[in-house]
Amino acid sequence: DNTRALMQRLPADERESLYWRPESYTWRDYFIGTHIPGLEKYVFPDMKEELADKPRLAHMHRDLVDMFESTTYANRHRVAARFLDGETFEHLTYAELRLLAERVSAYVLDTIGPEPGETRIMLVCENRPEWVAAYFGILRAGCTVVPVDAFASAEQIREVAKVADVRGIIVSPTVAERASIDGAWPLRDAVRFKDRLIVPKAPARVASLVFTTGTSKGVMLSHRNFTFEVSRLAGIFPLDEKDHLLSVLPLHHTFEFTAGLLVPLSRGATVTYVSELSGDTLQRALEDGVTGLIGVPALWELLRDRIETRVNDNTRLAGFVLDGIKVVNNFLRQHTELNLGPLLAYPVHRALGGRLKYLVSSGSTLSPDVLAFFRGVGFNMTEGYALTEAAPIVTVTDPLDPMVPGSVGKPLHGVDVTIEHPDEHGIGEVLMRGPNVMLGYWGSHGKPLDAPPSRGWLRTGDMGRMDEEGRLFLVGRKGATDLDRYGQNPAIREVADQRAIEAARVSAPADAEHVAVPVSVATAGKRLLQWTQKKFYQHVMDVDVRGRGYIPRDTSFIVAANHTSHLDAGLVQEALGAYGKNLVPLAAADYFFSTKTRRAYFEHFTNVRPVARRGAYEAMFADALAAIDRGHSLLLFPEGTRSRDGRMQSFQHAIGYLAMHAQRPVLPMYLSGTHEALPKGAPLLPRARGIGAAIGLALQPSVFAALGEPGPETYASATALIEKAIAALRDVGGYRVEELRP
């Protein structure tokens, strides 16, 4: 009413120019054609972003000294670090750790003077609690830490010291004994220095100057680089004082330093260090209640192999049971929020201490089958993309998200990642920017090099692509020509994998629902199902096979058989023996792939390929012909569906098309007894045990070529020839090829 009143107050000419006649609107057309499309275009996208789960962010400290002072006070009575030497644990509380750091600060300032300025101190020490105390002690003194590998040679240590222009070198007793460094400061003296209250100095601009192996330039990482990473990672990994991490990677590596030290330290958790990296020592440490572990792919592969070996040493059946657990639990975790691994694979969890929750992989891309193994038995496995220049984590997978093989996760909140000049496959150089990007490089001449522009992109030198969800996939180094362990350029293999995925989508019905299952999970599922099927036909059913000598030994082939039961495909594979291992059954897409669950099962856990019952043969069998070219044999039931009464029905001409175009032998096979054992529509419980397969003489491609050029008539003739062969196997047990020709 108010709007109408306002309209009436307008002059007549203005009312005419302002079109507002709601009574003339067809409101249904307006809402469907204008209003709702407008909401979808301009409103809903913003609502989706606003209502989406916000990233979990922890408090960001202004610098590492502030973080250290805060956490060592708040958690002063808790255990900060432990050191396992043989069978004995040494404990250090947060308060004791702070005291050692204060002593190191006093030692450094007493040695170099009270005003350090831009001073760099080298730290050469193996993983142990004193390393942590020394690092933060140097920071508290207002200096920059130059962490170096404890196993570096004396020459390497001196070279880095010269390039970094350090004022002092703190070394552990082990390093001092192995490498003779003139003027080195003993770590033992630093942590035992007289107690003296040292107010932390203003932090240096650079927290760590990191020299990676084989380079003569260092990476300058600021306090903010690290505190930003800690705030983001602490949101992804909700550690608290009950958590307990085991440190096995060197602390001079930024990944272990950031994720394995700074994050747990900021949350009041405990970190354990070991004197040696032996299997017994690691087992002893794990048994003491470790909840998190950071490792490289080689460690996870070793741990996976060790677990599988122990399981298989018990009984072979135990190995298959574990495979089944992995398949089922991976599937559940991929499509639901259920994780039954800790329950179903409890012995595995118990062997690793029973509390292990967080597994983090770094260094290089983790093999999908290793990732699937640990997720399948119930662990939360995470991997990320790390660069020393990014302090170091750029992207990370969320352990609670579904597994996406090959992905190194999404960028940390506040980090931007883009692909420069992507090719037709979306692959290009990975660029990134964010608060974790280094200040710049320290050159071999002992001075800083030009830093990257503050708002510019850091070139990583890595090639990759990103999917629609923002996940990053790495495919290799820029310009790299090395072959990977698959004998391919990684980028080429990645593209090939994508093409295979697209081919699978094209071959499926357009309206079908797809379920992505990791390759390793599918492989394990197939292995378990093949074993179960083999045992079923060998020990439950009474199988009689005749004519195995006719199976082609030197080529792939097409099996054509009558069809009366769900037992038929398994019987064909049993009849073929070793030659049925790579058999690909062709099945009706509208039945076997009609639902999301069926598609997931048949597509990933069997070799079955979907085929439409109607349509052009060329489109229907493109995938099947490609499979036979790759060395697979095919199984087709030419009747198109199971017979209800057990009698053989007329063959459809699809088998004739395949016979004319595949250029492979066709192997006729007559199956008997399966209708009596499990007819169509009966419960999945065999009524009888006696079943059989009669294999006939293979029909060579020349037999079909003699019928003429491929076309509807020759397809019909080829089909009739094959149907006659199977009927002869049924009626008289065999045939001669000459008798089959029209």
XYZ file of C-alpha atoms in Angstrom:
742
model
C 0.000 0.000 0.000
C 2.818 2.410 0.797
C 4.377 1.759 -2.596
C 1.053 2.384 -4.345
C 0.628 5.653 -2.425
C 4.089 6.790 -3.457
C 3.321 5.948 -7.081
C 0.165 8.041 -6.979
C 2.149 11.036 -5.771
C 4.310 10.953 -8.897
C 3.364 13.068 -11.931
C 1.485 11.118 -14.600
C 4.342 11.236 -17.117
C 6.780 9.852 -14.554
C 4.360 7.089 -13.577
C 4.253 6.056 -17.232
C 8.041 5.911 -17.510
C 8.358 3.904 -14.268
C 6.770 0.572 -15.034
C 5.211 -0.850 -11.884
C 2.029 -2.862 -12.418
C 2.208 -5.862 -10.085
C -1.373 -6.839 -10.886
C -0.305 -7.521 -14.477
C 2.517 -9.900 -13.514
C 2.282 -13.639 -13.981
C 3.922 -14.380 -10.673
C 4.691 -17.999 -11.444
C 6.654 -16.978 -14.548
C 8.362 -14.203 -12.629
C 9.577 -16.427 -9.816
C 10.620 -19.311 -12.050
C 12.078 -17.246 -14.876
C 13.509 -14.200 -13.092
C 13.559 -14.257 -9.309
C 14.949 -17.732 -8.607
C 17.594 -17.559 -11.398
C 18.661 -14.227 -9.917
C 19.005 -15.765 -6.461
C 20.997 -18.660 -7.874
C 23.338 -16.303 -9.696
C 23.828 -13.492 -7.190
C 22.742 -14.671 -3.719
C 23.199 -18.427 -3.255
C 26.955 -18.477 -4.031
C 27.602 -15.942 -1.258
C 25.331 -17.868 1.118
C 27.243 -21.073 0.417
C 30.500 -19.332 1.272
C 29.069 -17.731 4.417
C 27.493 -20.952 5.695
C 30.496 -23.155 4.899
C 32.577 -24.514 7.749
C 35.160 -21.920 8.660
C 38.789 -23.000 8.931
C 39.838 -23.805 12.468
C 42.408 -21.166 13.469
C 44.494 -21.038 16.624
C 45.926 -17.939 18.272
C 48.826 -16.436 16.322
C 51.703 -15.259 18.530
C 53.650 -12.172 17.533
C 56.943 -14.121 17.480
C 58.455 -17.461 18.520
C 59.848 -16.093 21.781
C 56.375 -14.902 22.763
C 55.012 -18.363 21.941
C 57.759 -20.086 23.930
C 57.344 -17.859 26.985
C 53.548 -18.303 26.941
C 53.472 -22.071 26.569
C 56.293 -22.789 29.015
C 54.460 -20.769 31.664
C 50.953 -22.107 30.969
C 52.171 -25.724 30.891
C 55.042 -25.382 33.349
C 54.152 -28.528 35.324
C 53.636 -30.753 32.282
C 56.250 -32.836 30.487
C 57.541 -30.982 27.431
C 60.132 -33.418 26.115
C 61.456 -36.888 26.752
C 64.606 -38.641 25.632
C 64.724 -42.408 25.190
C 68.206 -43.835 25.586
C 67.944 -47.605 25.356
C 65.200 -48.554 27.816
C 65.400 -45.420 29.952
C 63.319 -42.255 29.548
C 64.567 -38.856 30.687
C 61.835 -36.256 31.281
C 61.943 -32.488 30.980
C 59.010 -30.311 32.050
C 58.064 -27.067 30.328
C 59.445 -25.140 33.305
C 62.745 -27.030 33.115
C 62.910 -26.474 29.356
C 62.468 -22.745 29.910
C 65.207 -22.746 32.538
C 67.643 -24.406 30.120
C 66.723 -21.880 27.415
C 67.360 -19.008 29.845
C 70.778 -20.466 30.627
C 71.619 -20.695 26.930
C 70.511 -17.057 26.486
C 72.783 -16.000 29.316
C 75.645 -18.044 27.885
C 75.272 -16.503 24.411
C 75.068 -12.926 25.697
C 77.931 -13.510 28.101
C 80.048 -14.714 25.167
C 79.182 -12.171 22.464
C 78.141 -9.168 24.557
C 74.825 -7.729 25.751
C 73.871 -6.113 22.424
C 73.939 -8.863 19.813
C 72.578 -6.869 16.873
C 72.143 -8.963 13.714
C 74.022 -11.968 15.062
C 73.802 -15.518 13.768
C 74.557 -18.543 15.939
C 74.934 -22.013 14.428
C 73.352 -25.002 16.186
C 74.741 -28.460 15.358
C 73.074 -31.118 17.468
C 71.180 -34.382 17.129
C 67.493 -34.567 18.096
C 67.220 -34.232 21.866
C 65.521 -31.872 24.373
C 68.695 -29.767 24.650
C 68.366 -28.891 20.941
C 65.009 -27.274 21.717
C 66.431 -25.397 24.700
C 69.402 -24.165 22.662
C 67.212 -22.989 19.766
C 64.908 -20.892 21.928
C 67.814 -19.747 24.073
C 69.477 -18.273 20.984
C 66.206 -16.576 19.975
C 65.763 -15.150 23.491
C 69.218 -13.600 23.148
C 67.965 -11.689 20.094
C 69.988 -13.765 17.628
C 69.256 -15.814 14.512
C 69.645 -19.606 14.574
C 71.478 -21.414 11.772
C 70.466 -25.084 12.270
C 72.785 -27.627 10.628
C 72.627 -31.399 10.231
C 74.282 -33.161 13.175
C 75.872 -35.595 10.711
C 77.446 -32.897 8.542
C 81.203 -33.152 8.121
C 83.562 -30.673 9.758
C 84.262 -29.204 6.330
C 80.546 -28.710 5.618
C 80.021 -27.083 9.012
C 82.904 -24.685 8.455
C 81.643 -23.820 4.956
C 78.132 -22.951 6.173
C 79.591 -21.019 9.108
C 81.664 -18.951 6.694
C 78.779 -18.242 4.304
C 76.363 -17.418 7.133
C 78.978 -15.283 8.910
C 78.129 -16.799 12.303
C 79.486 -15.472 15.613
C 79.433 -18.834 17.330
C 78.794 -22.550 16.835
C 77.007 -24.561 19.539
C 77.732 -28.289 19.222
C 76.545 -31.335 21.139
C 79.063 -33.724 22.749
C 78.431 -36.257 19.976
C 79.199 -33.708 17.251
C 82.237 -32.377 19.131
C 83.631 -35.895 19.361
C 83.080 -36.603 15.664
C 83.938 -33.260 14.034
C 86.751 -31.030 15.228
C 85.520 -27.406 15.054
C 87.875 -24.763 16.380
C 86.232 -22.390 18.833
C 82.957 -24.321 19.028
C 80.739 -23.714 22.064
C 79.873 -26.923 23.935
C 76.122 -27.356 24.326
C 76.753 -28.935 27.709
C 78.362 -25.709 28.927
C 75.521 -23.590 27.557
C 72.722 -25.502 29.313
C 74.719 -25.612 32.573
C 75.584 -21.915 32.548
C 75.029 -20.039 35.814
C 71.428 -19.182 36.534
C 70.808 -15.628 35.574
C 67.540 -13.932 34.757
C 67.694 -12.743 31.189
C 64.835 -10.622 29.894
C 64.283 -11.709 26.286
C 65.861 -9.354 23.799
C 63.876 -7.946 20.901
C 63.730 -10.801 18.401
C 65.947 -10.651 15.360
C 64.309 -10.044 12.008
C 65.291 -13.561 10.925
C 64.456 -16.481 13.225
C 66.153 -19.245 11.213
C 68.680 -19.156 8.400
C 68.276 -22.552 6.767
C 70.755 -24.049 4.318
C 69.354 -27.014 2.413
C 71.626 -29.852 1.358
C 73.871 -29.073 -1.593
C 73.096 -25.338 -1.752
C 75.338 -22.377 -1.003
C 72.477 -20.026 -0.227
C 70.323 -19.941 2.856
C 66.618 -19.338 3.304
C 65.758 -16.509 5.694
C 62.639 -17.400 7.680
C 61.051 -14.877 10.013
C 59.279 -15.322 13.327
C 56.004 -14.465 11.600
C 56.595 -17.158 8.977
C 56.651 -19.762 11.730
C 53.915 -18.364 13.986
C 51.582 -18.158 10.987
C 52.231 -21.826 10.191
C 51.685 -22.841 13.813
C 48.334 -21.044 14.029
C 47.079 -22.739 10.856
C 48.389 -26.229 11.603
C 47.169 -26.152 15.193
C 43.682 -25.640 13.800
C 43.971 -28.692 11.543
C 45.584 -30.913 14.190
C 43.767 -30.189 17.480
C 46.560 -31.328 19.784
C 46.379 -30.779 23.531
C 48.279 -31.672 26.676
C 47.152 -35.308 26.404
C 48.958 -35.752 23.086
C 52.401 -37.221 22.741
C 54.468 -37.004 19.535
C 57.467 -39.084 18.526
C 60.172 -37.155 16.632
C 62.253 -39.191 14.183
C 63.093 -36.658 11.443
C 66.021 -34.233 11.974
C 65.021 -31.004 13.696
C 67.135 -28.931 11.312
C 64.542 -29.817 8.643
C 61.846 -27.167 8.648
C 59.001 -29.702 8.315
C 59.952 -31.526 11.511
C 60.787 -28.244 13.224
C 57.427 -26.645 12.414
C 55.010 -29.575 12.524
C 56.908 -31.849 14.903
C 58.133 -29.276 17.443
C 56.471 -25.865 17.242
C 52.886 -27.123 16.889
C 52.941 -29.625 19.797
C 54.975 -27.206 21.925
C 52.388 -24.469 21.395
C 49.596 -26.836 22.510
C 51.201 -28.178 25.671
C 51.851 -31.642 24.227
C 54.878 -33.882 24.836
C 57.575 -34.715 22.273
C 59.802 -37.790 22.583
C 63.268 -38.025 21.040
C 65.263 -41.247 20.686
C 68.990 -41.905 20.852
C 68.960 -44.148 17.782
C 66.517 -44.937 14.986
C 66.287 -48.708 15.337
C 63.196 -50.863 15.065
C 63.382 -51.864 18.734
C 63.805 -48.279 19.927
C 60.894 -47.031 17.841
C 58.730 -49.911 19.052
C 59.616 -49.089 22.663
C 58.735 -45.429 22.129
C 55.442 -46.236 20.392
C 54.399 -48.577 23.187
C 54.577 -45.667 25.614
C 51.433 -44.016 24.281
C 52.517 -41.993 21.251
C 49.589 -40.234 19.534
C 51.404 -38.602 16.593
C 54.285 -39.396 14.283
C 55.855 -37.519 11.362
C 57.783 -39.530 8.798
C 58.895 -39.790 5.197
C 57.246 -42.185 2.687
C 60.043 -44.724 3.152
C 59.208 -44.982 6.863
C 55.510 -45.538 6.179
C 56.274 -48.160 3.536
C 58.597 -49.939 5.965
C 55.989 -49.814 8.719
C 53.264 -51.068 6.363
C 55.445 -53.958 5.164
C 56.367 -54.877 8.728
C 52.717 -54.995 9.786
C 51.668 -57.064 6.767
C 54.561 -59.487 7.271
C 53.639 -60.051 10.897
C 49.986 -60.582 10.018
C 50.783 -63.023 7.208
C 53.213 -64.892 9.466
C 50.262 -65.894 11.633
C 48.057 -67.397 8.916
C 47.418 -66.615 5.295
C 43.770 -66.184 6.164
C 44.699 -63.350 8.529
C 46.239 -61.492 5.597
C 43.041 -61.784 3.569
C 40.981 -60.707 6.570
C 43.165 -57.610 6.919
C 42.699 -56.904 3.200
C 38.955 -57.147 3.690
C 39.048 -54.795 6.662
C 40.981 -52.223 4.626
C 38.517 -52.433 1.741
C 35.428 -52.116 3.906
C 36.765 -49.387 6.176
C 38.207 -47.307 3.336
C 34.850 -47.459 1.598
C 33.019 -46.450 4.776
C 35.421 -43.583 5.466
C 35.143 -42.358 1.896
C 31.346 -42.158 1.929
C 30.366 -41.854 5.594
C 31.811 -40.506 8.830
C 32.342 -44.024 10.176
C 35.845 -45.280 10.974
C 35.734 -48.894 12.157
C 39.472 -49.461 11.722
C 40.440 -49.053 15.396
C 37.876 -51.740 16.239
C 38.301 -54.148 13.318
C 42.101 -53.817 13.171
C 42.632 -53.509 16.913
C 45.714 -55.817 16.963
C 47.468 -53.434 14.543
C 46.656 -50.424 16.722
C 47.720 -52.281 19.858
C 51.073 -53.178 18.277
C 51.680 -49.450 17.676
C 50.854 -48.430 21.213
C 47.082 -48.198 20.964
C 46.910 -44.375 20.996
C 48.352 -43.378 17.622
C 45.993 -40.833 16.008
C 48.009 -38.571 13.731
C 50.335 -39.832 11.018
C 51.960 -37.135 8.881
C 54.028 -37.821 5.762
C 56.545 -35.367 4.361
C 59.443 -35.207 1.930
C 57.807 -36.586 -1.226
C 54.431 -37.771 -2.457
C 53.106 -40.749 -0.528
C 52.203 -43.849 -2.528
C 48.380 -44.172 -2.783
C 48.495 -47.824 -1.692
C 50.412 -46.901 1.485
C 47.926 -44.114 2.196
C 45.018 -46.513 1.634
C 46.606 -49.092 3.937
C 46.873 -46.800 6.955
C 43.473 -45.200 6.406
C 41.982 -48.646 5.876
C 43.177 -49.922 9.240
C 41.826 -46.790 10.895
C 44.637 -44.248 11.162
C 44.340 -40.589 10.150
C 47.108 -40.195 7.582
C 47.976 -36.702 6.409
C 50.403 -35.451 3.808
C 51.293 -32.021 2.596
C 53.291 -29.985 0.145
C 56.265 -28.314 1.768
C 58.932 -25.848 0.670
C 61.732 -24.580 2.878
C 60.970 -21.130 1.425
C 57.431 -21.378 2.885
C 58.385 -22.336 6.456
C 57.619 -24.974 5.040
C 54.007 -26.132 4.618
C 51.972 -24.806 1.690
C 49.141 -27.324 1.425
C 47.952 -30.124 3.661
C 45.284 -32.798 3.551
C 42.713 -32.765 6.320
C 42.858 -36.173 8.028
C 39.069 -36.212 8.430
C 38.289 -35.527 4.764
C 37.728 -38.326 2.206
C 40.937 -39.610 0.645
C 41.840 -38.260 -2.791
C 44.780 -40.281 -4.197
C 47.597 -38.120 -5.538
C 46.428 -34.932 -3.850
C 48.666 -33.073 -1.406
C 45.679 -31.201 -0.033
C 44.422 -27.652 -0.025
C 46.392 -24.484 0.763
C 46.558 -23.374 4.374
C 44.013 -20.697 5.216
C 45.587 -17.412 4.163
C 47.896 -18.990 1.573
C 47.199 -18.562 -2.140
C 48.239 -21.176 -4.691
C 47.817 -20.839 -8.441
C 48.926 -22.664 -11.574
C 50.812 -20.499 -14.058
C 50.050 -21.003 -17.754
C 48.187 -24.322 -17.389
C 48.185 -26.525 -20.476
C 45.183 -28.395 -21.866
C 45.424 -30.810 -18.930
C 45.554 -28.008 -16.361
C 49.247 -28.587 -15.628
C 51.595 -25.665 -15.082
C 54.120 -24.293 -12.617
C 52.870 -24.022 -9.038
C 53.062 -20.476 -7.643
C 52.244 -19.516 -4.055
C 52.109 -16.496 -1.785
C 51.219 -15.856 1.825
C 52.534 -14.833 5.258
C 54.686 -17.972 5.365
C 56.847 -16.958 2.381
C 60.491 -16.351 3.344
C 62.097 -12.952 3.712
C 64.537 -13.901 0.969
C 67.791 -15.753 0.327
C 71.152 -15.339 2.015
C 73.831 -15.451 -0.665
C 77.170 -17.217 -0.775
C 78.901 -13.824 -0.461
C 77.674 -13.574 3.136
C 74.904 -11.045 2.512
C 71.169 -11.203 1.832
C 70.090 -11.565 -1.769
C 67.141 -9.665 -3.176
C 63.951 -10.819 -1.449
C 60.840 -11.709 -3.438
C 58.304 -8.875 -3.684
C 56.037 -8.863 -0.629
C 52.901 -9.242 -2.699
C 54.418 -11.257 -5.501
C 54.220 -14.954 -6.186
C 56.917 -17.396 -5.141
C 57.942 -19.668 -7.995
C 58.195 -23.186 -6.623
C 59.729 -24.892 -9.659
C 57.171 -27.694 -9.225
C 54.614 -28.641 -11.857
C 51.080 -29.416 -10.800
C 47.383 -28.946 -11.308
C 44.405 -28.071 -9.123
C 40.941 -29.590 -9.153
C 37.633 -27.788 -8.766
C 37.740 -28.240 -4.991
C 41.073 -26.420 -4.746
C 43.168 -29.522 -4.092
C 46.720 -29.528 -5.422
C 48.227 -32.429 -7.385
C 51.978 -32.426 -8.030
C 53.275 -34.058 -11.197
C 57.009 -33.291 -11.240
C 59.686 -30.628 -11.368
C 59.669 -27.934 -14.024
C 61.723 -29.098 -16.993
C 62.413 -32.477 -15.381
C 62.985 -35.387 -17.733
C 63.709 -38.055 -15.104
C 61.561 -41.150 -15.119
C 59.817 -42.123 -11.928
C 59.550 -45.584 -10.394
C 56.799 -46.428 -12.863
C 59.189 -45.769 -15.759
C 57.297 -42.655 -16.823
C 57.588 -38.930 -16.511
C 55.346 -38.153 -13.520
C 53.481 -35.477 -15.443
C 52.725 -37.896 -18.262
C 51.461 -40.539 -15.863
C 49.213 -38.023 -14.129
C 47.676 -37.003 -17.438
C 47.250 -40.641 -18.422
C 45.422 -41.306 -15.162
C 43.080 -38.417 -15.892
C 42.392 -39.703 -19.390
C 41.550 -43.104 -17.963
C 39.120 -41.500 -15.536
C 37.470 -39.526 -18.316
C 37.213 -42.645 -20.477
C 35.449 -44.445 -17.636
C 33.006 -41.576 -17.272
C 32.264 -41.505 -20.985
C 31.534 -45.231 -21.046
C 29.078 -44.958 -18.150
C 25.460 -43.806 -18.425
C 25.214 -40.028 -18.470
C 22.940 -39.915 -15.432
C 24.867 -42.451 -13.380
C 26.169 -41.594 -9.939
C 29.921 -42.071 -9.568
C 31.821 -43.191 -6.503
C 35.591 -42.682 -6.434
C 37.431 -45.534 -4.717
C 41.242 -45.477 -4.321
C 43.104 -47.768 -6.698
C 44.783 -49.633 -3.872
C 41.457 -50.239 -2.139
C 39.976 -51.586 -5.354
C 43.014 -53.827 -5.874
C 42.718 -55.261 -2.383
C 38.995 -55.773 -2.897
C 39.527 -57.631 -6.151
C 42.178 -59.783 -4.542
C 39.859 -60.731 -1.676
C 36.902 -61.409 -3.973
C 38.999 -63.506 -6.357
C 40.272 -65.604 -3.470
C 36.738 -66.048 -2.069
C 35.349 -66.939 -5.495
C 38.107 -69.462 -6.137
C 37.480 -71.180 -2.792
C 33.734 -71.211 -3.473
C 34.002 -72.984 -6.823
C 36.714 -75.354 -5.583
C 35.210 -76.375 -2.247
C 31.496 -75.573 -2.299
C 30.532 -76.394 -5.889
C 31.333 -79.594 -7.758
C 32.807 -78.267 -11.016
C 33.440 -80.369 -14.128
C 35.417 -78.693 -16.936
C 36.042 -80.229 -20.352
C 38.083 -78.873 -23.256
C 40.708 -76.780 -21.457
C 43.162 -77.716 -24.181
C 41.246 -75.462 -26.589
C 41.999 -72.281 -24.605
C 44.279 -69.973 -26.680
C 47.658 -69.654 -24.969
C 49.317 -66.863 -26.916
C 46.623 -64.236 -27.379
C 43.672 -62.618 -25.694
C 40.255 -63.870 -26.774
C 36.483 -63.481 -26.442
C 34.488 -66.030 -24.447
C 30.903 -66.511 -25.624
C 28.678 -68.587 -23.340
C 25.041 -69.294 -22.601
C 23.577 -67.559 -19.572
C 21.133 -68.865 -16.974
C 22.509 -67.870 -13.566
C 24.602 -65.446 -11.527
C 27.001 -68.378 -11.125
C 27.950 -68.267 -14.805
C 30.660 -65.574 -14.811
C 32.519 -67.162 -11.911
C 32.229 -70.592 -13.527
C 33.796 -69.260 -16.742
C 36.726 -67.847 -14.777
C 37.152 -71.130 -12.909
C 37.058 -73.053 -16.199
C 39.750 -70.827 -17.717
C 42.067 -71.299 -14.738
C 45.125 -69.047 -14.967
C 43.855 -67.682 -18.300
C 40.829 -66.193 -16.550
C 42.850 -63.914 -14.301
C 42.512 -60.893 -16.600
C 39.060 -61.762 -17.905
C 36.766 -58.749 -18.337
C 33.054 -59.655 -18.200
C 30.765 -57.320 -20.145
C 27.555 -56.644 -18.230
C 24.364 -54.677 -18.758
C 24.904 -51.118 -17.549
C 21.222 -50.622 -16.733
C 21.285 -53.522 -14.248
C 24.756 -53.954 -12.761
C 25.547 -50.215 -12.713
C 22.067 -48.839 -12.070
C 22.661 -47.532 -8.533
C 25.483 -45.771 -6.734
C 26.220 -48.815 -4.577
C 26.190 -51.290 -7.463
C 28.384 -49.026 -9.546
C 30.904 -48.662 -6.712
C 31.032 -52.435 -6.205
C 31.238 -53.655 -9.808
C 33.376 -50.787 -11.078
C 36.040 -50.932 -8.387
C 36.013 -54.425 -6.897
C 35.550 -56.498 -10.076
C 36.752 -56.417 -13.681
C 33.199 -56.005 -14.982
C 32.740 -53.388 -17.731
C 29.334 -51.769 -18.337
C 27.705 -52.131 -21.746
C 24.442 -50.520 -22.825
C 21.772 -52.919 -24.075
C 20.787 -50.505 -26.813
C 22.594 -48.073 -29.055
C 25.231 -48.048 -31.765
C 27.675 -50.948 -31.483
C 30.642 -48.649 -32.030
C 29.856 -46.643 -28.889
C 28.719 -49.664 -26.884
C 31.939 -51.624 -27.345
C 34.649 -48.945 -27.635
C 35.822 -49.621 -24.079
C 35.652 -53.393 -24.568
C 37.762 -53.294 -27.733
C 40.281 -51.053 -25.982
C 40.484 -53.578 -23.139
C 41.178 -56.488 -25.470
C 43.877 -54.434 -27.207
C 45.508 -54.008 -23.795
C 45.718 -57.774 -23.383
C 42.481 -58.529 -21.547
C 40.152 -61.303 -22.626
C 36.418 -60.573 -22.769
C 33.362 -62.492 -21.593
C 30.023 -61.835 -23.254
C 26.734 -63.632 -22.769
C 25.179 -63.187 -26.236
C 21.624 -63.811 -25.030
C 21.757 -60.447 -23.250
C 20.101 -61.677 -20.048
C 19.671 -64.827 -17.978
C 17.281 -67.470 -19.244
C 14.342 -68.046 -16.918
C 13.735 -71.658 -17.883
C 17.320 -72.760 -18.463
C 16.904 -73.131 -22.228
C 19.260 -71.225 -24.493
C 17.663 -68.113 -26.025
C 18.368 -66.472 -29.364
C 21.685 -64.632 -29.545
C 21.840 -60.893 -30.107
C 24.119 -59.634 -32.857
C 26.476 -57.804 -30.475
C 28.707 -60.890 -30.282
C 28.905 -60.872 -34.072
C 30.042 -57.251 -34.034
C 32.806 -58.048 -31.551
C 33.890 -61.121 -33.495
C 34.186 -59.098 -36.717
C 36.078 -56.150 -35.179
C 38.214 -57.503 -32.340
C 40.559 -59.541 -34.541
C 40.783 -62.115 -31.743
C 39.634 -65.751 -31.438
C 36.153 -66.414 -30.065
C 36.054 -69.241 -27.517
C 32.582 -70.880 -27.344
C 31.612 -72.339 -23.971
C 28.491 -74.160 -22.839
C 27.621 -73.922 -19.148
C 25.475 -76.596 -17.512
C 23.903 -77.065 -14.104
C 23.978 -73.415 -13.082
C 20.247 -72.962 -13.730
C 19.465 -75.851 -11.427
C 21.897 -74.546 -8.802
C 20.857 -70.887 -8.819
C 18.081 -69.926 -11.260
C 17.040 -66.388 -11.987
C 15.048 -64.871 -9.123
C 16.168 -67.413 -6.519
C 17.863 -66.424 -3.214
C 21.655 -66.301 -3.412
C 22.058 -69.830 -2.017
C 22.876 -72.672 -4.441
C 20.278 -75.442 -4.543
C 22.641 -77.948 -6.165
C 26.400 -78.399 -6.370
C 27.037 -80.030 -9.728
C 27.907 -77.549 -12.487
C 30.008 -77.840 -15.615
C 31.656 -76.032 -18.515
C 32.325 -77.477 -21.965
C 34.930 -75.499 -23.932
C 34.948 -75.732 -27.707
C 37.533 -75.188 -30.416
C 38.433 -71.492 -30.682
C 36.982 -69.761 -33.750
C 39.847 -67.835 -35.348
C 39.486 -64.326 -36.853
C 39.913 -65.843 -40.329
C 36.626 -67.711 -39.869
C 34.776 -64.428 -39.449
C 36.777 -62.580 -42.099
C 35.560 -65.183 -44.607
C 31.990 -64.007 -43.997
C 32.652 -60.703 -45.793
C 33.014 -57.033 -44.909
C 31.750 -55.960 -41.458
C 28.115 -54.924 -41.547
C 24.665 -55.926 -40.285
C 24.524 -59.043 -42.453
C 27.938 -60.354 -41.487
C 27.259 -59.541 -37.826
C 24.167 -61.752 -38.060
C 26.121 -64.516 -39.807
C 28.916 -64.417 -37.227
C 26.357 -64.527 -34.421
C 24.615 -67.541 -35.954
C 27.947 -69.331 -36.315
C 28.815 -68.801 -32.636
C 25.323 -69.793 -31.501
C 25.578 -72.993 -33.533
C 28.940 -73.808 -31.903
C 27.562 -73.463 -28.366
C 24.478 -75.494 -29.264
C 26.776 -78.232 -30.590
C 28.662 -78.257 -27.295
C 25.332 -78.679 -25.544
C 23.995 -81.371 -27.834
C 26.990 -83.459 -28.911
C 29.876 -82.093 -26.864
C 31.847 -80.621 -29.761
C 31.998 -79.526 -33.404
C 34.137 -79.055 -36.461
C 34.462 -75.505 -37.752
C 33.489 -76.561 -41.280
C 30.133 -77.758 -39.959
C 29.345 -74.331 -38.500
C 29.696 -72.273 -41.658
C 26.474 -71.200 -43.410
